[in-house]
């Protein structure tokens, strides 16, 4: 006898016998199975159902087997379907992560089962992992080469501009007899004010299609962010530093560093009338030695034997040129080409000891100026070379502005006391004076970039090459043959510069490798922390300063 089912009552399955295989269904629901065909109905046997939880486990097992064979190339073919089963198929009994090998504080990918969010975890991990310093396209050696290419270009620019500036300055003093030492110092250092406007015009010429407002905002953002790096000496300033205005700090550093630069330049002009040109050139160019000493003390550079030998050989070459040549050695690495036109070659200065002391202090001041600029006005190591070059010219303009606006004050004092009468130069003299000051600005801007990209020591030794280049230029212009002392000393300076360049290049590669290892270690630690905290489920992006920021998926 069969039983009939009605809505709302529990009953027997259709076609089933009352005494065999009774299957109950919940009240108010239809039968979970359709009626079986009559050909398949066998008396005495009930229809057995597979529990829903077991079905979910079997389906999860199939998905897990499929995920083991899916590729990790980031395409969409291996991703699980967006419409996932719910309810009894949610597979709550499967653990999120199986027990397995732990890599950097998280379970490795091969041990991640086919849970719902596994592909998202892997995808975001790949996105974040691609930012690792180990996978950076440029290695330490390529980064050092890039800096050296820029540095080599600006070294050539500085040498050429210095030769032109020296020859025109000597012509103004010797031939045109406009010998105003302090006024020339004020004009040459004040001419640095043109560096940033010229740089801005060059950048604008390279990007003429963008509007001026967008171009200006972009340039201002780069300069402001670089100034924040300089102030904090961090490649990625903290949030507190990023919200501070760095220009008050930059104004203080400009006044502080310009003071040492002015003292060094003024010592040259004061010592001209007190000591011999040979002593003047030899002692003042010992600033390379003091730059290395201050680099060890203030920049924490290591005392390397190859650098010490290179600096000593360069200074020895300067001594050979200064004392082995009977003529007046003109110029020097930073003198501006000023000499004393009224001092005969065979005359003995009356206050030679005092003059040597003053120029010695000037040499110390110039070496200290170079190191202070590197420490307090240059971006930290690892900053983009282009960013460093842009900021070097900006700081040079700040030095020129401070010099032009402040250091004119002694001019009236010198005029009324009779020490140096202020006179406007004649038209012909003004032309050569303008060439001298503008080429000095070019030399100084290139020299600041050179120090920013390399080191004060290498820049100082490189500047000593101007002594030999000025002698060669004199030979080309006047036909005066080079003496044996000039050739020998010049070759010694060249060899010293090559040795120091190679030593600095190797040191830069070592520093880049060391820094890369440290950043990679910190990156791995941060990645492990983010993985443990679940932040890897969010895509990471970078702001304009390169700091990692979390960005939610737009979908």
XYZ file of C-alpha atoms in Angstrom:
555
model
C 0.000 0.000 0.000
C 1.437 3.315 -0.984
C 1.050 6.584 0.859
C 0.137 9.825 -0.798
C 1.995 13.039 0.108
C 0.401 16.404 0.301
C 1.836 19.879 0.830
C 2.578 20.545 4.422
C 2.747 16.888 5.448
C 5.638 14.531 5.667
C 5.142 11.596 3.329
C 6.757 8.896 1.279
C 8.667 9.425 -1.942
C 6.672 8.703 -5.046
C 7.054 5.171 -6.207
C 8.464 3.918 -2.961
C 6.987 1.247 -0.769
C 5.729 1.995 2.723
C 7.798 -0.743 4.237
C 11.067 -0.182 2.397
C 13.438 2.792 2.021
C 11.211 5.536 3.346
C 12.779 8.943 2.566
C 11.356 11.924 4.390
C 11.433 15.487 3.076
C 11.069 18.656 5.103
C 7.634 20.083 5.522
C 6.681 22.641 2.929
C 9.334 21.562 0.370
C 9.276 19.471 -2.726
C 11.008 16.192 -3.103
C 14.805 16.639 -3.616
C 14.794 14.053 -6.461
C 12.730 13.816 -9.604
C 10.673 10.660 -10.096
C 12.772 7.798 -11.357
C 11.857 6.230 -14.696
C 9.674 3.189 -14.414
C 12.278 1.014 -16.107
C 14.756 1.751 -13.373
C 12.423 1.177 -10.477
C 13.375 -1.910 -8.568
C 11.175 -3.120 -5.795
C 12.742 -3.592 -2.445
C 15.490 -0.978 -2.942
C 15.471 2.657 -1.818
C 17.131 5.587 -3.500
C 20.198 6.676 -1.465
C 21.214 10.326 -1.419
C 24.791 11.667 -1.047
C 24.967 14.221 1.769
C 25.499 17.802 0.668
C 28.615 18.222 2.843
C 30.232 15.240 1.112
C 29.395 16.717 -2.283
C 31.120 19.956 -1.274
C 34.216 18.043 -0.169
C 34.416 16.181 -3.440
C 34.003 19.362 -5.464
C 36.595 21.147 -3.333
C 38.958 18.234 -3.889
C 38.526 18.585 -7.654
C 39.198 22.319 -7.480
C 42.289 21.659 -5.374
C 43.620 19.148 -7.899
C 42.955 21.619 -10.683
C 44.711 24.477 -8.862
C 47.844 22.362 -8.451
C 48.255 22.326 -12.228
C 47.339 25.906 -12.950
C 50.112 28.247 -14.061
C 51.361 31.268 -12.087
C 51.729 33.648 -15.008
C 48.985 35.948 -13.823
C 46.472 35.258 -16.636
C 42.756 34.896 -16.104
C 42.439 31.331 -17.363
C 43.421 29.682 -14.125
C 41.308 31.801 -11.829
C 38.335 30.221 -10.045
C 34.876 31.259 -11.247
C 33.397 34.424 -9.866
C 30.087 32.706 -8.991
C 31.153 30.371 -6.245
C 28.767 27.953 -4.515
C 27.320 28.984 -1.215
C 25.436 27.300 1.547
C 26.368 23.681 2.017
C 29.107 23.924 -0.625
C 31.041 26.635 1.222
C 33.516 23.998 2.367
C 34.032 25.347 5.853
C 35.870 22.202 6.885
C 38.831 22.915 4.596
C 41.535 24.955 6.407
C 42.559 28.282 4.891
C 46.252 27.345 4.872
C 47.640 23.863 5.117
C 50.562 23.123 7.318
C 53.711 23.388 5.290
C 56.908 25.232 4.694
C 56.958 28.799 5.964
C 58.701 31.351 3.766
C 59.359 34.869 5.143
C 56.775 34.499 7.870
C 53.980 33.101 5.667
C 53.004 29.810 4.137
C 54.526 29.272 0.708
C 52.396 29.313 -2.429
C 52.753 25.639 -3.114
C 51.107 24.899 0.200
C 48.124 27.185 -0.344
C 45.070 25.079 -1.105
C 42.236 26.051 -3.385
C 40.450 28.334 -0.963
C 38.305 31.155 -2.186
C 40.908 33.933 -1.872
C 44.030 32.019 -2.858
C 44.364 33.506 -6.330
C 43.802 37.019 -5.050
C 46.483 36.488 -2.437
C 48.906 35.228 -5.064
C 48.082 38.007 -7.500
C 48.587 40.763 -4.970
C 51.714 39.123 -3.647
C 53.157 39.130 -7.156
C 52.320 42.805 -7.511
C 54.017 43.682 -4.267
C 56.957 41.360 -4.807
C 57.774 43.025 -8.117
C 58.856 46.093 -6.183
C 61.673 44.236 -4.495
C 65.107 45.893 -4.858
C 66.520 42.527 -5.918
C 64.374 42.592 -9.042
C 65.151 46.189 -9.915
C 66.055 46.614 -13.528
C 69.260 48.501 -12.794
C 71.904 46.909 -10.667
C 74.505 48.702 -8.537
C 77.053 48.781 -11.348
C 74.566 50.275 -13.821
C 73.546 52.922 -11.308
C 77.185 53.882 -10.726
C 77.792 54.016 -14.482
C 74.809 56.289 -14.940
C 76.160 58.694 -12.336
C 79.598 58.632 -13.913
C 78.212 59.419 -17.362
C 76.481 62.522 -16.036
C 79.515 63.430 -13.936
C 81.865 63.065 -16.915
C 79.743 65.406 -19.009
C 79.623 68.102 -16.343
C 83.336 67.640 -15.643
C 84.085 68.549 -19.266
C 81.699 71.510 -19.046
C 83.338 72.744 -15.843
C 86.866 72.447 -17.243
C 86.061 74.293 -20.464
C 84.137 77.049 -18.705
C 86.885 77.483 -16.118
C 89.558 77.915 -18.788
C 87.463 80.592 -20.508
C 86.742 82.306 -17.205
C 90.400 82.279 -16.182
C 91.659 83.720 -19.453
C 89.062 86.508 -19.507
C 89.652 87.375 -15.841
C 93.407 87.640 -16.378
C 92.785 89.764 -19.468
C 90.551 92.126 -17.493
C 93.148 92.484 -14.749
C 96.398 92.513 -16.707
C 95.513 94.089 -20.014
C 92.501 96.242 -19.237
C 93.784 97.115 -15.733
C 90.424 96.816 -13.974
C 91.732 95.248 -10.761
C 88.849 95.308 -8.308
C 89.344 92.150 -6.244
C 86.312 92.240 -3.945
C 83.986 93.588 -6.614
C 85.015 90.738 -8.920
C 84.375 88.278 -6.094
C 80.915 89.748 -5.554
C 80.120 89.619 -9.268
C 81.436 86.102 -9.896
C 79.659 84.506 -6.932
C 76.561 86.637 -7.456
C 76.345 85.449 -11.054
C 75.260 82.037 -9.750
C 71.778 83.517 -9.467
C 71.182 82.740 -13.158
C 71.572 78.961 -12.729
C 67.995 78.152 -11.781
C 66.282 80.462 -14.335
C 68.452 79.048 -17.142
C 67.668 75.528 -15.976
C 63.954 76.325 -15.983
C 64.131 77.655 -19.535
C 65.980 74.560 -20.735
C 63.415 72.257 -19.132
C 60.589 74.276 -20.630
C 62.162 74.055 -24.080
C 62.281 70.285 -23.718
C 58.578 70.142 -22.831
C 56.827 72.827 -24.907
C 53.501 71.008 -25.396
C 52.336 71.017 -21.782
C 50.700 74.086 -20.330
C 52.792 76.431 -18.260
C 50.697 75.862 -15.133
C 51.092 72.076 -15.214
C 54.786 72.381 -16.073
C 55.376 74.793 -13.215
C 53.457 72.668 -10.689
C 55.408 69.567 -11.709
C 58.759 71.352 -11.442
C 57.829 72.913 -8.113
C 56.724 69.531 -6.747
C 60.050 67.946 -7.688
C 62.083 70.750 -6.126
C 59.960 70.787 -2.951
C 60.142 67.016 -2.495
C 63.908 67.053 -3.091
C 64.294 69.793 -0.500
C 62.427 67.549 1.948
C 64.886 64.750 1.161
C 67.793 67.130 1.785
C 66.367 68.275 5.097
C 65.613 64.777 6.394
C 68.513 63.060 4.575
C 66.078 60.275 3.784
C 65.182 59.019 0.359
C 61.613 58.423 1.552
C 60.807 61.096 4.158
C 58.388 60.227 6.906
C 54.874 61.644 6.991
C 55.906 64.215 9.599
C 58.821 65.431 7.480
C 56.758 65.416 4.292
C 54.329 67.942 5.787
C 57.073 70.339 6.882
C 58.193 73.261 4.758
C 61.916 72.730 4.083
C 62.752 76.166 2.719
C 63.447 77.736 6.079
C 66.065 75.050 6.571
C 67.450 75.616 3.056
C 67.770 79.373 3.642
C 69.758 78.742 6.825
C 72.019 76.257 5.061
C 72.512 78.673 2.172
C 73.719 81.424 4.494
C 75.869 78.975 6.466
C 77.573 77.370 3.455
C 77.955 80.633 1.517
C 79.860 82.111 4.461
C 82.619 79.519 4.128
C 82.672 79.920 0.353
C 83.049 83.692 0.661
C 85.805 83.382 3.259
C 87.713 81.026 0.973
C 87.350 83.294 -2.057
C 88.188 86.461 -0.117
C 91.360 84.867 1.289
C 92.648 84.444 -2.252
C 92.174 88.114 -3.112
C 93.681 89.259 0.186
C 96.723 86.992 -0.117
C 97.477 88.113 -3.698
C 99.343 91.190 -2.465
C 101.076 89.364 0.390
C 102.617 86.213 -1.044
C 104.086 84.851 -4.268
C 101.951 83.382 -7.059
C 103.667 80.013 -6.561
C 102.760 79.850 -2.883
C 99.289 81.100 -3.669
C 98.618 78.364 -6.213
C 100.275 75.538 -4.295
C 98.713 76.222 -0.896
C 95.236 77.066 -2.087
C 94.941 73.928 -4.164
C 95.708 71.808 -1.108
C 91.967 72.117 -0.470
C 91.670 68.626 -1.990
C 93.550 67.247 1.025
C 91.346 69.120 3.493
C 88.240 68.007 1.612
C 89.293 64.404 2.177
C 90.014 65.024 5.857
C 86.621 66.652 6.415
C 84.934 63.898 4.403
C 86.303 61.362 6.868
C 85.200 63.458 9.835
C 81.784 64.661 8.632
C 80.707 62.249 5.903
C 81.994 59.114 7.648
C 84.123 58.111 4.684
C 86.671 55.390 5.259
C 90.365 56.202 5.011
C 91.333 54.183 1.950
C 94.935 53.777 0.902
C 94.199 54.251 -2.805
C 92.428 57.556 -2.141
C 95.186 58.834 0.128
C 97.821 58.020 -2.497
C 95.770 59.707 -5.229
C 95.250 62.916 -3.246
C 98.921 63.044 -2.233
C 100.021 62.552 -5.848
C 97.700 65.347 -7.012
C 99.031 67.796 -4.422
C 102.584 66.825 -5.331
C 101.807 67.618 -8.950
C 100.522 71.054 -7.932
C 103.753 71.704 -6.003
C 105.833 70.730 -9.034
C 103.893 73.133 -11.250
C 103.971 75.942 -8.690
C 107.626 75.805 -7.686
C 109.205 74.179 -10.716
C 107.988 76.801 -13.164
C 109.645 80.218 -13.193
C 106.563 81.917 -14.631
C 103.383 82.945 -12.902
C 101.075 79.966 -12.497
C 97.722 81.407 -13.391
C 94.448 80.493 -11.882
C 94.028 77.448 -9.784
C 91.117 75.215 -9.135
C 88.888 77.826 -7.514
C 90.690 81.141 -7.649
C 88.810 82.620 -10.563
C 92.065 83.223 -12.366
C 93.005 86.203 -10.249
C 96.662 87.081 -9.941
C 98.543 90.179 -8.916
C 99.436 92.085 -12.112
C 101.576 94.596 -10.234
C 103.916 92.008 -8.668
C 107.085 91.415 -10.724
C 108.236 87.887 -11.218
C 111.557 88.326 -9.384
C 110.213 90.353 -6.473
C 109.972 88.984 -2.949
C 106.737 89.776 -1.074
C 107.165 91.685 2.152
C 104.585 89.663 4.137
C 105.013 86.243 2.592
C 104.455 84.356 5.861
C 101.236 86.235 6.593
C 100.031 85.720 3.046
C 100.744 81.994 3.223
C 98.839 81.785 6.509
C 95.822 83.571 5.043
C 95.740 81.470 1.907
C 96.221 78.354 4.045
C 93.084 79.253 6.005
C 91.329 79.833 2.710
C 92.323 76.354 1.559
C 90.849 74.861 4.731
C 87.673 76.913 4.314
C 87.200 75.787 0.732
C 87.658 72.117 1.605
C 85.151 72.557 4.436
C 82.718 74.338 2.103
C 82.729 71.388 -0.289
C 82.028 68.862 2.458
C 79.332 71.022 4.083
C 77.595 71.346 0.747
C 77.667 67.577 0.278
C 76.372 66.929 3.791
C 73.697 69.601 4.200
C 72.607 70.652 0.706
C 72.679 67.455 -1.395
C 70.004 64.751 -1.575
C 70.844 61.450 0.157
C 72.621 58.652 -1.643
C 70.364 56.606 -3.875
C 68.433 59.619 -5.151
C 67.899 59.894 -8.877
C 70.858 61.655 -10.595
C 68.466 63.894 -12.522
C 66.790 65.018 -9.308
C 70.213 65.707 -7.783
C 71.279 67.788 -10.769
C 68.094 69.855 -10.709
C 68.499 70.639 -7.044
C 72.226 71.442 -7.387
C 71.423 74.289 -9.787
C 68.595 75.423 -7.536
C 70.924 75.623 -4.552
C 73.529 77.410 -6.687
C 70.944 80.079 -7.480
C 70.225 80.434 -3.770
C 73.934 80.991 -3.120
C 74.032 83.577 -5.889
C 70.955 85.334 -4.524
C 72.413 85.488 -1.007
C 75.745 86.782 -2.340
C 74.160 89.414 -4.564
C 71.725 90.673 -1.899
C 74.026 90.592 1.158
C 77.664 90.774 0.167
C 77.357 94.145 -1.553
C 77.378 95.749 1.906
C 81.219 95.894 2.181
C 81.479 97.672 -1.181
C 80.611 101.160 0.158
C 82.865 100.595 3.163
C 85.792 99.652 0.941
C 85.053 102.632 -1.291
C 84.931 105.303 1.420
C 87.954 103.913 3.242
C 89.973 103.957 0.042
C 90.855 100.254 0.181
C 89.080 99.559 -3.102
C 87.439 102.298 -5.105
C 84.213 101.259 -6.766
C 84.232 102.216 -10.438
C 81.996 101.127 -13.256
C 84.043 99.326 -15.891
C 84.332 100.779 -19.406
C 82.256 99.231 -22.162
C 85.017 97.016 -23.529
C 85.988 95.899 -20.024
C 82.345 95.254 -19.127
C 81.994 92.830 -22.050
C 84.943 90.695 -20.964
C 83.864 90.988 -17.338
C 80.406 89.718 -18.247
C 81.938 86.758 -20.096
C 84.139 86.006 -17.094
C 81.271 86.111 -14.590
C 78.860 84.056 -16.705
C 81.443 81.368 -17.436
C 82.221 81.288 -13.717
C 78.527 80.641 -13.076
C 78.659 77.811 -15.627
C 81.746 76.352 -13.970
C 80.236 76.634 -10.499
C 76.930 75.040 -11.519
C 78.711 72.118 -13.181
C 81.019 71.800 -10.172
C 78.070 71.653 -7.766
C 76.509 68.907 -9.869
C 79.827 67.059 -9.950
C 80.062 67.126 -6.151
C 76.447 66.050 -5.803
C 76.906 63.037 -8.090
C 80.329 61.919 -6.846
C 82.221 63.256 -3.834
C 84.005 66.448 -2.738
C 87.386 64.708 -2.922
C 87.014 63.600 -6.530
C 85.641 67.016 -7.498
C 88.579 68.813 -5.876
C 91.151 66.654 -7.650
C 89.261 67.039 -10.920
C 89.388 70.816 -10.513
C 93.185 70.629 -10.267
C 93.206 69.621 -13.920
C 92.458 73.256 -14.739
C 96.042 74.203 -13.870
C 97.399 72.057 -16.667
C 94.603 73.057 -19.066
C 95.239 76.768 -18.507
C 98.937 76.221 -19.276
C 98.037 74.412 -22.530
C 95.622 77.227 -23.462
C 98.351 79.810 -22.883
C 100.614 77.855 -25.198
C 97.930 77.818 -27.901
C 97.105 81.529 -27.558
C 100.553 83.015 -26.922
C 102.938 80.386 -28.246
C 104.740 80.230 -24.903
C 106.198 76.696 -24.609
C 105.341 74.480 -21.673
C 108.107 73.957 -19.172
C 109.225 70.552 -17.995
C 107.805 71.269 -14.536
C 104.396 72.124 -15.986
C 104.289 68.958 -18.085
C 105.520 66.724 -15.233
C 103.179 68.221 -12.661
C 100.245 68.122 -15.057
C 100.809 64.446 -15.827
C 100.988 63.685 -12.102
C 97.646 65.430 -11.578
C 96.089 63.474 -14.452
C 97.342 60.140 -13.105
C 96.087 61.050 -9.636
C 92.673 61.939 -11.037
C 92.410 58.635 -12.950
C 93.401 56.611 -9.870
C 90.981 58.507 -7.660
C 88.167 58.135 -10.206
C 88.642 54.374 -10.308
C 88.788 54.155 -6.506
C 85.640 56.266 -6.185
C 83.857 54.196 -8.828
C 84.588 50.954 -6.989
C 83.491 52.513 -3.727
C 80.218 53.656 -5.281
C 79.500 50.135 -6.527
C 80.237 48.692 -3.087
C 77.971 51.232 -1.431
C 75.161 50.561 -3.902
C 75.446 46.803 -3.325
C 75.481 47.255 0.429
C 72.520 49.583 0.319
C 70.654 47.232 -2.010
C 71.178 44.321 0.376
C 69.951 46.398 3.315
C 66.874 47.570 1.404
C 66.152 44.013 0.306
C 66.400 42.794 3.890
C 64.087 45.545 5.125
C 61.740 44.841 2.225
C 61.521 41.158 3.085
C 60.807 41.968 6.716
C 58.102 44.465 5.759
C 56.615 42.036 3.261
C 56.419 39.329 5.910
C 54.740 41.741 8.300
C 52.214 42.798 5.664
C 51.521 39.194 4.742
C 50.862 38.267 8.357
C 48.591 41.265 8.835
C 46.667 40.647 5.613
C 47.631 43.929 3.952
C 48.817 42.076 0.875
C 45.182 41.684 -0.109
C 45.318 45.362 -1.064
C 47.320 46.580 -3.991
C 50.223 48.849 -3.112
C 51.021 52.014 -4.976
C 53.605 54.782 -4.627
C 53.091 58.464 -4.143
C 55.213 61.173 -5.743
C 57.978 60.639 -3.168
C 58.166 56.913 -3.810
C 56.556 55.900 -0.524
C 54.397 52.793 -0.605
C 50.721 53.509 -0.118
C 47.741 51.183 0.056
C 45.165 51.464 -2.722
C 41.864 49.597 -2.756
C 40.730 47.791 -5.875
C 38.382 49.898 -7.913
C 36.292 46.862 -8.789
